[in-house]
PDB file of C-alpha atoms in Angstrom:
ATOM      1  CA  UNK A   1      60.279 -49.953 -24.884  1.00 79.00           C
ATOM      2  CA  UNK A   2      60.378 -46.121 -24.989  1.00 83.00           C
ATOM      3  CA  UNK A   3      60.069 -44.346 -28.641  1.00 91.00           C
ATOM      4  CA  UNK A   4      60.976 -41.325 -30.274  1.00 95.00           C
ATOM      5  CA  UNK A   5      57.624 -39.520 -31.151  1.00 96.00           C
ATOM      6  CA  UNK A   6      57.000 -37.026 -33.758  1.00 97.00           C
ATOM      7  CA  UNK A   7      53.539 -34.958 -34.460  1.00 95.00           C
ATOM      8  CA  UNK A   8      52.009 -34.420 -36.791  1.00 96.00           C
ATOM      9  CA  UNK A   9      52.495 -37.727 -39.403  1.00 95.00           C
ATOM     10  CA  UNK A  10      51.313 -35.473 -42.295  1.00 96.00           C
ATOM     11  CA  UNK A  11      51.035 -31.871 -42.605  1.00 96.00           C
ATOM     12  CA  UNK A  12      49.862 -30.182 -45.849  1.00 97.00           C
ATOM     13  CA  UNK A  13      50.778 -26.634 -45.990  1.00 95.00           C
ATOM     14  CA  UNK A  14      50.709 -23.860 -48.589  1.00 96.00           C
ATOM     15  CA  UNK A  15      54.045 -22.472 -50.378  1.00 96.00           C
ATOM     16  CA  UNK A  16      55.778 -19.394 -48.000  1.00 96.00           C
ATOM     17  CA  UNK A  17      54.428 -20.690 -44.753  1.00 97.00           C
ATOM     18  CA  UNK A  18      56.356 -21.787 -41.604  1.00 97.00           C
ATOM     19  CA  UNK A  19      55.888 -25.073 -40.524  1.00 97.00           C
ATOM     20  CA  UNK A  20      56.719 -26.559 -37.337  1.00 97.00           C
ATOM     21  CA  UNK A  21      57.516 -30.346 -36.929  1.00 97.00           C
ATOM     22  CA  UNK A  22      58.032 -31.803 -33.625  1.00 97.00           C
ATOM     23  CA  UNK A  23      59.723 -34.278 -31.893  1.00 97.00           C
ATOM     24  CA  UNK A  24      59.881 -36.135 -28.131  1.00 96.00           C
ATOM     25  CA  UNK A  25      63.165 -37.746 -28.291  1.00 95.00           C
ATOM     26  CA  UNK A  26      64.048 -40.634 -25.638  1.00 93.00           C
ATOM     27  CA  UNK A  27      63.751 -39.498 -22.515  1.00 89.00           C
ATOM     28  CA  UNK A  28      67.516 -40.577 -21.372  1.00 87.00           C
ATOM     29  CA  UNK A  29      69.105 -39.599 -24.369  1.00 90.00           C
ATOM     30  CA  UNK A  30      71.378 -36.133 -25.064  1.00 89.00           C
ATOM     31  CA  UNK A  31      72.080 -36.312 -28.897  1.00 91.00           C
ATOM     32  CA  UNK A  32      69.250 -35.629 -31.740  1.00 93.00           C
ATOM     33  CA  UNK A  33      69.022 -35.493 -34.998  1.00 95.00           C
ATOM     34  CA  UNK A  34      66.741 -34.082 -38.029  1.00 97.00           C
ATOM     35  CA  UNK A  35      66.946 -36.127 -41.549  1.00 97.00           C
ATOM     36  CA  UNK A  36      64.417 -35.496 -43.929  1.00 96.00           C
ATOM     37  CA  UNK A  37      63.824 -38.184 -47.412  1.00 93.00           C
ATOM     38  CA  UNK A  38      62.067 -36.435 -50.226  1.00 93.00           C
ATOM     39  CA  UNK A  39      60.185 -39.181 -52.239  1.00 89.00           C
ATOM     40  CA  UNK A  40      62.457 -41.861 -54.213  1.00 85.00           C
ATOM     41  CA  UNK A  41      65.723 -40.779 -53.098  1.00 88.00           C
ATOM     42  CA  UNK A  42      68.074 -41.492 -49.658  1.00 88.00           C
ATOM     43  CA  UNK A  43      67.812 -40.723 -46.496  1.00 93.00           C
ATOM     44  CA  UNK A  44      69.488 -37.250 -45.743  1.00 95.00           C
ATOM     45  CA  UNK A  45      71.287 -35.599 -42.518  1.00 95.00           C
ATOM     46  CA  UNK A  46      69.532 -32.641 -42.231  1.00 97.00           C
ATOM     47  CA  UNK A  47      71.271 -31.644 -38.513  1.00 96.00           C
ATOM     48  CA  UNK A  48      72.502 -32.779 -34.944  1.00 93.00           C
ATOM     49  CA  UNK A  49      72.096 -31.066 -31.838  1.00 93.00           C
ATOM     50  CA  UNK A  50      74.020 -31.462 -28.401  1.00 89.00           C
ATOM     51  CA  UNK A  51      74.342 -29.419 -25.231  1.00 87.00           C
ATOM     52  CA  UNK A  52      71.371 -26.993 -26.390  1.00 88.00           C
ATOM     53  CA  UNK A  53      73.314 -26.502 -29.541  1.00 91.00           C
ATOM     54  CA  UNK A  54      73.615 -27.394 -32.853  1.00 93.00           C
ATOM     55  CA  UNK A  55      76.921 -29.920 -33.722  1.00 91.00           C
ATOM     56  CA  UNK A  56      76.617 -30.097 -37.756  1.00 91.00           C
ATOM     57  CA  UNK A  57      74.625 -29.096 -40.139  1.00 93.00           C
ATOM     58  CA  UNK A  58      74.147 -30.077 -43.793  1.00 93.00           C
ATOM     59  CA  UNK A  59      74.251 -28.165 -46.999  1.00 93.00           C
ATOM     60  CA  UNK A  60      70.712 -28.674 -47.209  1.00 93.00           C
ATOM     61  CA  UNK A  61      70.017 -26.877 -43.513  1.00 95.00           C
ATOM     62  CA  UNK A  62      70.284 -23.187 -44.859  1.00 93.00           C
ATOM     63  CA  UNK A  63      68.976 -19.850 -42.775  1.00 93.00           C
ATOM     64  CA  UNK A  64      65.411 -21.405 -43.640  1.00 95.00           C
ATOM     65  CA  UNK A  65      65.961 -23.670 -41.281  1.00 97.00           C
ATOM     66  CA  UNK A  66      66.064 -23.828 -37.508  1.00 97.00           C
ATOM     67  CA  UNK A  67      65.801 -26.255 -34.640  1.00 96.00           C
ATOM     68  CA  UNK A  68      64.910 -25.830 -30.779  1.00 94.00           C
ATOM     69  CA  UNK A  69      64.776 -27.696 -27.667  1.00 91.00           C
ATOM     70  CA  UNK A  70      62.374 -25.383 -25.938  1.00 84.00           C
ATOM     71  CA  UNK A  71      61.885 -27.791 -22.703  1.00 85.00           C
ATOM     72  CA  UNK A  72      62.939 -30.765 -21.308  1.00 77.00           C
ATOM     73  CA  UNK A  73      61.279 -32.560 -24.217  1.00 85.00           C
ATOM     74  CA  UNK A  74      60.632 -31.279 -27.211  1.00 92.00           C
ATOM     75  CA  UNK A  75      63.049 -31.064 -30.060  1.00 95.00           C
ATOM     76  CA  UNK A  76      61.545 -29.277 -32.918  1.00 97.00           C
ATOM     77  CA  UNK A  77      62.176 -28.224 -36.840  1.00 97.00           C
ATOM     78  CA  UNK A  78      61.097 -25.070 -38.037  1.00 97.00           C
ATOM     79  CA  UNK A  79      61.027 -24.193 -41.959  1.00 97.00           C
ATOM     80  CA  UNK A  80      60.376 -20.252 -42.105  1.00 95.00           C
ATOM     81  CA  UNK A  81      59.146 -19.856 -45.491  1.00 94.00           C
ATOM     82  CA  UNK A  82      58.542 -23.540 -47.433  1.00 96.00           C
ATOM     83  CA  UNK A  83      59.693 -23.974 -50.566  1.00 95.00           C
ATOM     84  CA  UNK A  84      57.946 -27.054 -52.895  1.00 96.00           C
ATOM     85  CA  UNK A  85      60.981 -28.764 -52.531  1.00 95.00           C
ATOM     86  CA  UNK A  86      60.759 -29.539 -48.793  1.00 96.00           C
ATOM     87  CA  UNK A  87      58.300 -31.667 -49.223  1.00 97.00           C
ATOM     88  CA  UNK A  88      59.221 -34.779 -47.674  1.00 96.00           C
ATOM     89  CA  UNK A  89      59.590 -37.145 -44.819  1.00 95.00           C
ATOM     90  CA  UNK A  90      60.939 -35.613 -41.893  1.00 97.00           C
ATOM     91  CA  UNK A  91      62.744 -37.883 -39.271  1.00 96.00           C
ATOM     92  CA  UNK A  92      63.948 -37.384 -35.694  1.00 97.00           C
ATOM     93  CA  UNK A  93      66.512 -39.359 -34.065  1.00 95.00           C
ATOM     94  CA  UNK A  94      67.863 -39.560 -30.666  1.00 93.00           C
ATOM     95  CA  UNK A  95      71.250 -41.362 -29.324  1.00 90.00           C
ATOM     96  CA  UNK A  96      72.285 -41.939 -25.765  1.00 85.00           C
ATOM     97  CA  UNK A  97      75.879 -40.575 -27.080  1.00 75.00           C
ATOM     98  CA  UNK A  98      77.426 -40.197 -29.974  1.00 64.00           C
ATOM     99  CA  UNK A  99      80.398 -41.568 -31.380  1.00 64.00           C
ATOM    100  CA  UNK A 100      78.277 -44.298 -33.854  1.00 63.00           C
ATOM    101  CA  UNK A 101      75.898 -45.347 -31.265  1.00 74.00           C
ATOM    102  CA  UNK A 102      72.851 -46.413 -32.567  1.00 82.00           C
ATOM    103  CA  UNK A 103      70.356 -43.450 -32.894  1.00 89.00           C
ATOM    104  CA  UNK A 104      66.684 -44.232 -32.365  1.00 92.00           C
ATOM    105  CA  UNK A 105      63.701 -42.798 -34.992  1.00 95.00           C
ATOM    106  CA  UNK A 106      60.552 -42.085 -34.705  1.00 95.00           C
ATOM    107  CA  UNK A 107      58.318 -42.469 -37.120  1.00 94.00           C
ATOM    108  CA  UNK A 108      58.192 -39.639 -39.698  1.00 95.00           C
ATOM    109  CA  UNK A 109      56.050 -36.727 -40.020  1.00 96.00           C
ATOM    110  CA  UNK A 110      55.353 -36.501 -44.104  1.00 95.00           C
ATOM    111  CA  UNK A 111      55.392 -33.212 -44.965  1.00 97.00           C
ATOM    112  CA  UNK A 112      53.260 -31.808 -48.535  1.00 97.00           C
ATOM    113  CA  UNK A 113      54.113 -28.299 -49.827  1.00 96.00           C
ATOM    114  CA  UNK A 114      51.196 -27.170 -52.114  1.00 95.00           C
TER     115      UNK A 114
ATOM    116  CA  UNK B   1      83.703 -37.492 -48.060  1.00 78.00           C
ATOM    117  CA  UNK B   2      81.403 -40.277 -46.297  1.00 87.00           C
ATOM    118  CA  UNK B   3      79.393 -42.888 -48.780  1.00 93.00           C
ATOM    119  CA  UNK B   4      77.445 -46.073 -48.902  1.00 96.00           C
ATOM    120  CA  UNK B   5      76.111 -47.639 -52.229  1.00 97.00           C
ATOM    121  CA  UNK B   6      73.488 -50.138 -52.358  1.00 97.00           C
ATOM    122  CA  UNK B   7      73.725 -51.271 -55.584  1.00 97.00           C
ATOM    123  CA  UNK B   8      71.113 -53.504 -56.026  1.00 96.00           C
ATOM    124  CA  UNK B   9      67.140 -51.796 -55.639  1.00 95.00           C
ATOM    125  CA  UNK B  10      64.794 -54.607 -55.330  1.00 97.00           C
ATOM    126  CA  UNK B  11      65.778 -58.281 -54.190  1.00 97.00           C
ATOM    127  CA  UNK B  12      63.025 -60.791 -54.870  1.00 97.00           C
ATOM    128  CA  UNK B  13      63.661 -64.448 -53.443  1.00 97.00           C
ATOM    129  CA  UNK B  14      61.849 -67.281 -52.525  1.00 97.00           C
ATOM    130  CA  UNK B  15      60.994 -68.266 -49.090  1.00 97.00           C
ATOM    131  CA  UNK B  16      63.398 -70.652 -47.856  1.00 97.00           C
ATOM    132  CA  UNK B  17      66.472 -69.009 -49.994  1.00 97.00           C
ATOM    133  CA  UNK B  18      69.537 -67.544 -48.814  1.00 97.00           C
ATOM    134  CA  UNK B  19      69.429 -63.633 -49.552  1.00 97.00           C
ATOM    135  CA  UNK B  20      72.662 -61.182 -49.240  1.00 97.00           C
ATOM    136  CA  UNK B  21      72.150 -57.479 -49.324  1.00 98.00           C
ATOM    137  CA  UNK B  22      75.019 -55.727 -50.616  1.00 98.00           C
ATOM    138  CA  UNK B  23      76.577 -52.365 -48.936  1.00 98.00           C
ATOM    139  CA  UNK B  24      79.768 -50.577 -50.049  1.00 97.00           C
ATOM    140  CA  UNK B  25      81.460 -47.657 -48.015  1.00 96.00           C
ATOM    141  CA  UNK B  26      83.682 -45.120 -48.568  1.00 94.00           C
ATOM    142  CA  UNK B  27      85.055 -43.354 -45.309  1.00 90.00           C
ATOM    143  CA  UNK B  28      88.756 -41.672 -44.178  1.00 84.00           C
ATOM    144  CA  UNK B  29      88.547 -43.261 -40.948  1.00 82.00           C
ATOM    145  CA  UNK B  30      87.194 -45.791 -38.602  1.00 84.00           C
ATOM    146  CA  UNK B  31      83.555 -46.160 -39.637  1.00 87.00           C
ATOM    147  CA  UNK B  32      80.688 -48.155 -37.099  1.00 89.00           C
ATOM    148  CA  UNK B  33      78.239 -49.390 -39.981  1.00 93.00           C
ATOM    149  CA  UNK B  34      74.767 -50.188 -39.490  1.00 94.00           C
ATOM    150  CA  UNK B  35      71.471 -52.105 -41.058  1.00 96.00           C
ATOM    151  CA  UNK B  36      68.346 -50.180 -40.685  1.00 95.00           C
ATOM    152  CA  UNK B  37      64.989 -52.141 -41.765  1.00 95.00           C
ATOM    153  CA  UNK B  38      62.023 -50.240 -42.366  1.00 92.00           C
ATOM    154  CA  UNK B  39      58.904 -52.896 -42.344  1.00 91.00           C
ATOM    155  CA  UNK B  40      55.477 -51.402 -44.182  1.00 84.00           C
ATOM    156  CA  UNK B  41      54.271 -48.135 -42.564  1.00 77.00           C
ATOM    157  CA  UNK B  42      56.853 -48.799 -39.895  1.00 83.00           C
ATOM    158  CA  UNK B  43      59.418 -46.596 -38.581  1.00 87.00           C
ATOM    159  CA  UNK B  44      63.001 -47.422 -39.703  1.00 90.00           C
ATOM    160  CA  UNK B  45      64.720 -49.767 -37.014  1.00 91.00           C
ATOM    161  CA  UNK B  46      68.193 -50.699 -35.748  1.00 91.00           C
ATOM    162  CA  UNK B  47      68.851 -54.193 -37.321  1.00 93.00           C
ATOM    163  CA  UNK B  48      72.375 -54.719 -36.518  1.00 91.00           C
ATOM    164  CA  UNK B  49      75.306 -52.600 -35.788  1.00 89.00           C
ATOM    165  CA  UNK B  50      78.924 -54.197 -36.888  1.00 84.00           C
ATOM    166  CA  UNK B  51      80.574 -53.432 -33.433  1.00 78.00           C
ATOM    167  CA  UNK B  52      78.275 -56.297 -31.911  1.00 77.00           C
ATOM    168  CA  UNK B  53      79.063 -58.874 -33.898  1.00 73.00           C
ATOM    169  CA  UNK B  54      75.453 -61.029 -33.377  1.00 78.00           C
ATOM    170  CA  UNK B  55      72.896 -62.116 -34.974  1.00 79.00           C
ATOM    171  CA  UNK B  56      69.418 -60.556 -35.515  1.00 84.00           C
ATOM    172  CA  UNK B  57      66.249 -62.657 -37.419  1.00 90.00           C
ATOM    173  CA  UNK B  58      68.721 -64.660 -38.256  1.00 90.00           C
ATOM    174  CA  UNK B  59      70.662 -61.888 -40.305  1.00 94.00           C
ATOM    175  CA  UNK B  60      74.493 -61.362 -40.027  1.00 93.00           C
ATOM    176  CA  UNK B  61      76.653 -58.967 -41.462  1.00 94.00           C
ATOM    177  CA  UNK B  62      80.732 -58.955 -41.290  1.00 88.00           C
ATOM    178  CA  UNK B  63      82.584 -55.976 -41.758  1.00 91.00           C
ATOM    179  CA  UNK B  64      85.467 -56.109 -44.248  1.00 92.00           C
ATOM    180  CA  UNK B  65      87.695 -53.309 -44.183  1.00 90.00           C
ATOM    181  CA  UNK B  66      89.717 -54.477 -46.876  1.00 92.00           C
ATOM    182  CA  UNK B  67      86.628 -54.585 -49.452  1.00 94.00           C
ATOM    183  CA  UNK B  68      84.528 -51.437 -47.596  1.00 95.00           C
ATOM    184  CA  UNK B  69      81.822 -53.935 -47.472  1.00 96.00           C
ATOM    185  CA  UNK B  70      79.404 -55.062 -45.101  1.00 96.00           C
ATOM    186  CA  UNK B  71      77.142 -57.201 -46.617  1.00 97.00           C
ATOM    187  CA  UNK B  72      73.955 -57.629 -45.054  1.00 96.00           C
ATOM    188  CA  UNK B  73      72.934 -62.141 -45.741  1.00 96.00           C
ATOM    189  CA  UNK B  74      70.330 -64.578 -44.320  1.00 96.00           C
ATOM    190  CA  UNK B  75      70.805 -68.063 -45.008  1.00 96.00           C
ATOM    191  CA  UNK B  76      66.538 -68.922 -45.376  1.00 97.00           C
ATOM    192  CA  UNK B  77      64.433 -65.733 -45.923  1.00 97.00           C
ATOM    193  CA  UNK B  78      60.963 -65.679 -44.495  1.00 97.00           C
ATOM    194  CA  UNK B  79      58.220 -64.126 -45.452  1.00 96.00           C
ATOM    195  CA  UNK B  80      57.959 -61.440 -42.899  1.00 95.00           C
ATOM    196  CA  UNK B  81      61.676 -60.348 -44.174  1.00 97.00           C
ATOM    197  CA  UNK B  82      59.439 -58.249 -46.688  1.00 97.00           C
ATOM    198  CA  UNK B  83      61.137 -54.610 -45.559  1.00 96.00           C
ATOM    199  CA  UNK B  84      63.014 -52.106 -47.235  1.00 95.00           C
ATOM    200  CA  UNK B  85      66.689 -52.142 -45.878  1.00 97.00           C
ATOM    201  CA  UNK B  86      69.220 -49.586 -45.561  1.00 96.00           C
ATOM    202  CA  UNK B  87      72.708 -49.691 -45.074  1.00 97.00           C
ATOM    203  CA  UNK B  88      73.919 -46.797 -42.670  1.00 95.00           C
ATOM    204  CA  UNK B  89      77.568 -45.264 -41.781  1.00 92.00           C
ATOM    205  CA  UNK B  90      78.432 -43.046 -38.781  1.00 89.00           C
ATOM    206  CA  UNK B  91      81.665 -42.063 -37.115  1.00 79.00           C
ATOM    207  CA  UNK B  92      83.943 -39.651 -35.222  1.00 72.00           C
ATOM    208  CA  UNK B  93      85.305 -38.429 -38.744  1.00 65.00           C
ATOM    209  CA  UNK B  94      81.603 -38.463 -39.699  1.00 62.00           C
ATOM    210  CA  UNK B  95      80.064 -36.087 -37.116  1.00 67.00           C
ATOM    211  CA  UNK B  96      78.712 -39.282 -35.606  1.00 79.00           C
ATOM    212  CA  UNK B  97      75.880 -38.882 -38.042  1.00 88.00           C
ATOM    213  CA  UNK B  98      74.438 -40.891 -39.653  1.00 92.00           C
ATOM    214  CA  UNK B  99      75.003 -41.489 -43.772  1.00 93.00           C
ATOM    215  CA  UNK B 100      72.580 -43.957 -45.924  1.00 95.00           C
ATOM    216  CA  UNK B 101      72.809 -45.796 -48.654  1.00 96.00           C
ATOM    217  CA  UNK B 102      69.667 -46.025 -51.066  1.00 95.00           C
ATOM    218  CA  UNK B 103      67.829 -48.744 -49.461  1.00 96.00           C
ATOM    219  CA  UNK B 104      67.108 -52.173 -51.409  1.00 97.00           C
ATOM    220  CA  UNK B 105      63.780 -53.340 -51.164  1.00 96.00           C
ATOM    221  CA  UNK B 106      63.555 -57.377 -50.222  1.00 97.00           C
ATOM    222  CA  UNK B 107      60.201 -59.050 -51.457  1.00 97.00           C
ATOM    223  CA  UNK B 108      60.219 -62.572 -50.189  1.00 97.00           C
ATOM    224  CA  UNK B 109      57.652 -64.594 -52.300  1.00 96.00           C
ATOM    225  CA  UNK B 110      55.961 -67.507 -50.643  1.00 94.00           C
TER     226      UNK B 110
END
């Protein structure tokens, strides 16, 4: 059964550095999605991304934030400048379509700010 | 604005016992709700959605509109039911993303 795939499942990183987390959605599927879960607390929409663009965002997704689909494949999450508080799990999704159809996750990339 | 309570953190039942996993919403619209299970050092995992209407592990859940509920229940838990649940909400209105409750953490004990 095909997976969403996400590298790399931890990543330490130091304060003010960019960090890159990536993602292979389903191959057949057009809608993806970044949610992130800091440690004790709920699962949070971070943002969703159609047609090469982005659909919604969160409050949480500010100007640090970005995503890309630079290929065919690969649907990443870039953090400019990390703060302590994004550290995390990070989750990516993928959905055939939207309108509540079940989205797919892979399996988390944990992410430590030092 | 979209919400889903969990009230209840940790269920711990016996093997062989009926377990029901309670989920609340709050949504201006029509909502498609969802059970997520997360087994240990697993990623999380479509359980059931409400729009099916079936039967997964031998888990149901019914959708009632008139109580925003959709209460996740198993009438014998098994061991291997040891996962970390979470009640999910999506929907036009919503974006079509998805919104979580806290999770409640099922321990079945032998």
């Amino acid at each position: 059964e095909p997976e969403v795939t996400q590298t790399p499942s931890h990543q330490v990183t130091q304060m003010g550095q960019e960090v890159i987390l990536r993602c292979v959605p389903i191959s057949n599927h057009l809608y993806f999605y970044w949610y992130r879960q800091i440690l004790g607390q709920k699962v949070e929409f971070l943002v969703s991304f159609y047609n090469n663009e982005i659909s919604e965002k969160s409050e949480i997704f500010d100007d640090q934030f970005s995503v890309e689909r630079p290929d065919g494949s690969n649907f990443t999450l870039k953090i400019r400048s990390t703060k302590l508080e994004d550290s995390a799990m990070y989750f990516c999704a993928s959905g055939r379509k939207g309108d509540g159809q079940p989205q797919h996750f892979g399996d988390g990339t944990r992410l430590s700010i030092l | 604005a979209q919400r889903v309570t969990q009230p209840e953190k940790l269920l711990s039942v016996f093997k062989g016992a009926p377990v029901e996993l309670k989920c609340n919403y709050s949504y201006s619209g029509s909502p498609e709700l969802f059970w997520y299970v997360q087994y240990s050092r697993q990623r999380l995992q479509l359980l059931l959605r409400h729009i099916s209407r079936e039967s997964i592990k031998g888990f149901t859940a019914d959708l009632n509109k008139g109580e925003t509920s959709f209460h996740l229940k198993k009438p014998f838990a098994q061991e291997e039911d040891s996962a970390m649940y979470y009640c999910a909400l999506s929907g036009r209105a919503a974006g079509n993303k998805l919104t979580f409750g806290g999770g409640t953490r099922v321990l079945v004990k032998p």
